[in-house]
Short mmCIF file of C-alpha atoms in Angstrom, two decimals:
data_model
loop_
_atom_site.label_atom_id
_atom_site.label_comp_id
_atom_site.label_asym_id
_atom_site.label_seq_id
_atom_site.Cartn_x
_atom_site.Cartn_y
_atom_site.Cartn_z
CA MET Z 1 2.54 7.18 -17.44
CA LYS Z 2 3.33 8.67 -14.03
CA LEU Z 3 3.50 6.77 -10.75
CA LYS Z 4 2.04 7.92 -7.43
CA ILE Z 5 2.53 6.18 -4.10
CA CYS Z 6 0.02 7.20 -1.48
CA GLY Z 7 -0.53 6.88 2.25
CA MET Z 8 2.98 7.76 3.39
CA LYS Z 9 3.29 8.21 7.14
CA TYR Z 10 6.76 7.66 8.62
CA PRO Z 11 9.66 10.06 7.91
CA ASP Z 12 12.40 7.44 7.44
CA ASN Z 13 10.14 5.41 5.18
CA ILE Z 14 9.18 8.55 3.24
CA LEU Z 15 12.85 9.23 2.57
CA GLU Z 16 13.77 5.68 1.52
CA VAL Z 17 10.76 5.43 -0.80
CA GLY Z 18 11.39 8.97 -2.05
CA ALA Z 19 14.91 7.95 -3.04
CA LEU Z 20 13.31 5.62 -5.59
CA LEU Z 21 11.80 8.67 -7.32
CA PRO Z 22 8.05 8.19 -7.63
CA ASP Z 23 6.44 11.07 -9.53
CA TYR Z 24 3.95 11.76 -6.74
CA MET Z 25 3.80 10.97 -3.02
CA GLY Z 26 0.48 11.18 -1.20
CA PHE Z 27 -0.08 12.23 2.41
CA ILE Z 28 -3.51 11.63 3.94
CA PHE Z 29 -4.77 14.49 6.10
CA TRP Z 30 -8.03 12.78 7.03
CA GLU Z 31 -7.89 11.87 10.72
CA LYS Z 32 -10.05 8.73 10.43
CA SER Z 33 -7.52 7.08 8.12
CA ALA Z 34 -5.05 4.53 9.50
CA ARG Z 35 -2.54 6.35 7.29
CA TYR Z 36 -3.31 9.78 8.73
CA PHE Z 37 -0.27 12.02 8.44
CA ASN Z 38 0.29 14.43 11.29
CA GLY Z 39 3.98 15.23 11.14
CA THR Z 40 6.44 17.19 9.07
CA ILE Z 41 7.23 15.94 5.58
CA PRO Z 42 10.99 15.53 5.26
CA GLU Z 43 12.67 17.29 2.39
CA LEU Z 44 12.18 15.34 -0.82
CA ILE Z 45 13.90 15.37 -4.18
CA GLY Z 46 12.43 18.24 -6.17
CA THR Z 47 10.90 16.15 -8.93
CA ILE Z 48 8.50 14.46 -6.51
CA LYS Z 49 5.15 16.20 -6.23
CA LYS Z 50 3.63 16.13 -2.75
CA VAL Z 51 -0.10 15.45 -2.76
CA GLY Z 52 -2.41 16.18 0.15
CA VAL Z 53 -5.37 13.81 0.38
CA PHE Z 54 -8.57 15.20 1.90
CA VAL Z 55 -12.08 13.87 2.59
CA ASN Z 56 -14.88 16.43 2.89
CA GLN Z 57 -12.64 18.93 4.66
CA SER Z 58 -12.94 22.70 4.69
CA GLN Z 59 -11.21 24.95 2.23
CA GLU Z 60 -9.47 26.63 5.13
CA GLU Z 61 -7.96 23.33 6.26
CA ILE Z 62 -6.88 22.39 2.75
CA LEU Z 63 -5.27 25.79 2.16
CA GLU Z 64 -3.52 25.58 5.53
CA LYS Z 65 -2.03 22.15 4.71
CA VAL Z 66 -0.96 23.27 1.23
CA ALA Z 67 0.93 26.19 2.70
CA LYS Z 68 2.37 24.31 5.67
CA HIS Z 69 3.69 21.36 3.66
CA ASN Z 70 4.36 23.15 0.37
CA LEU Z 71 2.08 20.72 -1.46
CA GLN Z 72 1.97 20.61 -5.24
CA ALA Z 73 -1.40 18.86 -5.53
CA VAL Z 74 -4.58 18.21 -3.59
CA GLN Z 75 -6.62 15.04 -3.94
CA LEU Z 76 -10.27 15.26 -2.95
CA HIS Z 77 -11.71 11.93 -1.91
CA GLY Z 78 -15.10 12.91 -0.49
CA ASN Z 79 -18.39 14.30 -1.75
CA GLU Z 80 -16.99 17.70 -2.64
CA SER Z 81 -19.27 19.60 -5.02
CA VAL Z 82 -18.47 21.38 -8.27
CA GLU Z 83 -19.03 24.67 -6.44
CA PHE Z 84 -16.57 23.66 -3.72
CA LEU Z 85 -13.89 22.80 -6.26
CA SER Z 86 -14.56 25.96 -8.23
CA GLU Z 87 -14.04 28.14 -5.18
CA LEU Z 88 -11.01 26.12 -4.03
CA LYS Z 89 -9.45 26.51 -7.47
CA LYS Z 90 -9.75 30.28 -7.11
CA GLN Z 91 -8.09 30.20 -3.70
CA LEU Z 92 -5.19 27.91 -4.55
CA PRO Z 93 -2.06 29.07 -6.37
CA LYS Z 94 -2.46 28.27 -10.08
CA LYS Z 95 0.41 25.76 -10.01
CA ILE Z 96 -1.40 23.50 -7.52
CA GLU Z 97 -3.01 20.51 -9.24
CA ILE Z 98 -6.49 19.39 -8.22
CA ILE Z 99 -7.34 15.68 -8.44
CA LYS Z 100 -11.00 14.74 -7.95
CA VAL Z 101 -11.60 11.13 -6.99
CA PHE Z 102 -14.62 9.04 -7.91
CA SER Z 103 -15.31 5.61 -6.46
CA ALA Z 104 -16.17 3.29 -9.30
CA ASP Z 105 -18.01 0.03 -9.69
CA GLU Z 106 -19.97 -1.63 -12.49
CA ASN Z 107 -22.88 0.76 -11.92
CA PHE Z 108 -20.83 3.96 -12.11
CA ASP Z 109 -22.44 6.68 -14.22
CA PHE Z 110 -19.74 8.64 -16.02
CA GLU Z 111 -22.22 11.46 -16.65
CA VAL Z 112 -21.69 12.62 -13.05
CA ILE Z 113 -18.11 13.65 -13.72
CA LYS Z 114 -18.84 16.03 -16.60
CA PRO Z 115 -19.55 19.12 -14.44
CA PHE Z 116 -16.18 18.62 -12.71
CA GLU Z 117 -14.09 18.76 -15.89
CA SER Z 118 -13.54 22.51 -15.72
CA VAL Z 119 -12.68 22.66 -12.02
CA CYS Z 120 -9.99 19.99 -11.67
CA ASP Z 121 -6.80 18.99 -13.45
CA PHE Z 122 -7.23 15.24 -13.18
CA PHE Z 123 -9.81 12.67 -12.25
CA MET Z 124 -8.95 9.58 -10.24
CA PHE Z 125 -10.96 6.37 -10.37
CA ASP Z 126 -10.73 4.24 -7.26
CA THR Z 127 -12.51 1.11 -6.11
CA LYS Z 128 -15.83 1.69 -4.40
CA GLY Z 129 -15.55 0.21 -0.91
CA LYS Z 130 -16.13 0.77 2.78
CA LEU Z 131 -13.41 3.41 2.96
CA PRO Z 132 -12.68 6.42 0.72
CA GLY Z 133 -9.53 4.76 -0.63
CA GLY Z 134 -7.09 2.16 0.62
CA ASN Z 135 -9.56 -0.71 0.33
CA GLY Z 136 -6.97 -2.91 -1.33
CA THR Z 137 -9.13 -4.21 -4.15
CA THR Z 138 -9.28 -3.39 -7.83
CA PHE Z 139 -12.42 -2.51 -9.74
CA ASP Z 140 -13.40 -3.86 -13.12
CA TRP Z 141 -11.37 -1.66 -15.47
CA THR Z 142 -13.55 -2.65 -18.42
CA ILE Z 143 -16.10 -0.09 -17.21
CA LEU Z 144 -13.62 2.57 -18.34
CA LYS Z 145 -14.70 1.79 -21.90
CA LYS Z 146 -17.58 4.13 -21.07
CA TYR Z 147 -15.17 6.98 -20.32
CA LYS Z 148 -15.60 9.55 -23.09
CA SER Z 149 -13.78 12.55 -21.61
CA ASP Z 150 -10.39 13.90 -22.65
CA LYS Z 151 -9.57 14.75 -19.05
CA PRO Z 152 -6.51 12.70 -17.99
CA PHE Z 153 -6.97 10.50 -14.96
CA PHE Z 154 -5.20 8.48 -12.30
CA LEU Z 155 -5.99 4.77 -12.09
CA SER Z 156 -6.22 3.59 -8.49
CA GLY Z 157 -7.54 0.84 -6.24
CA GLY Z 158 -5.69 -2.28 -5.09
CA ILE Z 159 -2.93 -2.05 -7.68
CA GLY Z 160 0.05 -4.27 -6.95
CA ILE Z 161 2.79 -6.02 -8.85
CA ASN Z 162 0.29 -8.59 -10.15
CA GLU Z 163 -1.53 -5.82 -12.01
CA LEU Z 164 1.42 -4.88 -14.23
CA LYS Z 165 0.13 -7.02 -17.10
CA ALA Z 166 -3.31 -5.42 -16.83
CA ILE Z 167 -1.72 -1.96 -16.80
CA GLU Z 168 0.15 -2.88 -19.95
CA GLU Z 169 -3.07 -3.96 -21.62
CA ILE Z 170 -5.05 -0.87 -20.64
CA SER Z 171 -2.15 1.37 -21.67
CA LYS Z 172 -2.70 0.16 -25.24
CA THR Z 173 -6.16 1.68 -25.33
CA ASN Z 174 -6.92 5.30 -26.16
CA LEU Z 175 -7.85 6.10 -22.57
CA PRO Z 176 -6.06 9.21 -21.25
CA ILE Z 177 -4.47 7.44 -18.26
CA TYR Z 178 -2.05 9.93 -16.76
CA ALA Z 179 -0.83 7.98 -13.75
CA VAL Z 180 -1.15 4.87 -11.64
CA ASP Z 181 -1.79 5.28 -7.92
CA ILE Z 182 -0.57 2.58 -5.53
CA ASN Z 183 -0.91 2.16 -1.79
CA SER Z 184 -1.94 -0.79 0.37
CA LYS Z 185 -0.48 -3.57 -1.79
CA PHE Z 186 2.99 -2.27 -0.91
CA GLU Z 187 2.59 -2.07 2.84
CA ILE Z 188 4.10 -3.84 5.84
CA GLU Z 189 1.44 -2.10 7.93
CA PRO Z 190 -0.86 0.86 7.15
CA GLY Z 191 1.38 3.78 6.20
CA LEU Z 192 4.63 1.80 6.22
CA LYS Z 193 5.73 0.86 2.71
CA ASN Z 194 7.88 -2.11 1.74
CA LYS Z 195 10.75 -0.37 -0.02
CA ASN Z 196 11.99 -3.51 -1.77
CA LEU Z 197 8.55 -4.40 -3.11
CA PHE Z 198 8.05 -0.87 -4.37
CA SER Z 199 11.52 -0.85 -5.91
CA ASN Z 200 10.78 -4.06 -7.80
CA PHE Z 201 7.46 -2.69 -9.05
CA LYS Z 202 8.92 0.65 -10.10
CA ARG Z 203 11.80 -0.96 -11.97
CA LYS Z 204 9.36 -3.05 -14.01
CA PHE Z 205 7.03 -0.06 -14.42
CA ASP Z 206 9.88 2.08 -15.75
CA VAL Z 207 11.17 -0.63 -18.08
CA ALA Z 208 7.69 -1.14 -19.51
CA ASN Z 209 7.51 2.62 -20.23
CA PHE Z 210 3.72 2.60 -20.37
#
């Protein structure tokens, strides 16, 4: 299982967290976010995939950010349509991964994701809240029993060190969980990650070898 840390904002913090080798680092290019990234991403170790996070933004803006920051993945957190993703997929270099996010709660209808299977590489399930991500709360993972797709997905939403046991349990199921996405539970303030807390989590995550 891969590990993604999202909402990176400050260059020095990006470098010290990057030294701990997460598989993915996320940068939010949505101006309304407290974790909005508007700088230059420092050079990272080559194994780390840089993810641009967008919310209902134009294809032109997404393509511009991908080129400017040499992103390896885009994460779409808004109400982007199948048609939007289909066209974006044509415009992006083939190596760029597309992650489509769905906000989940106990009423989530997994039928809505089916049309997106052919136009993205991964799904992400995040907690439904006031904000499109970064709400700091988990959703009831038992609803994932209704997930019948083979499309691998990222598990997100309020995941912290206290969720390691739950991750272990869900990893024993047949669900195609590709990665865990973490953010606000590792912060000193929005966008500033606690390196030591992340280091402790990652060490246990790696040892568990989910």
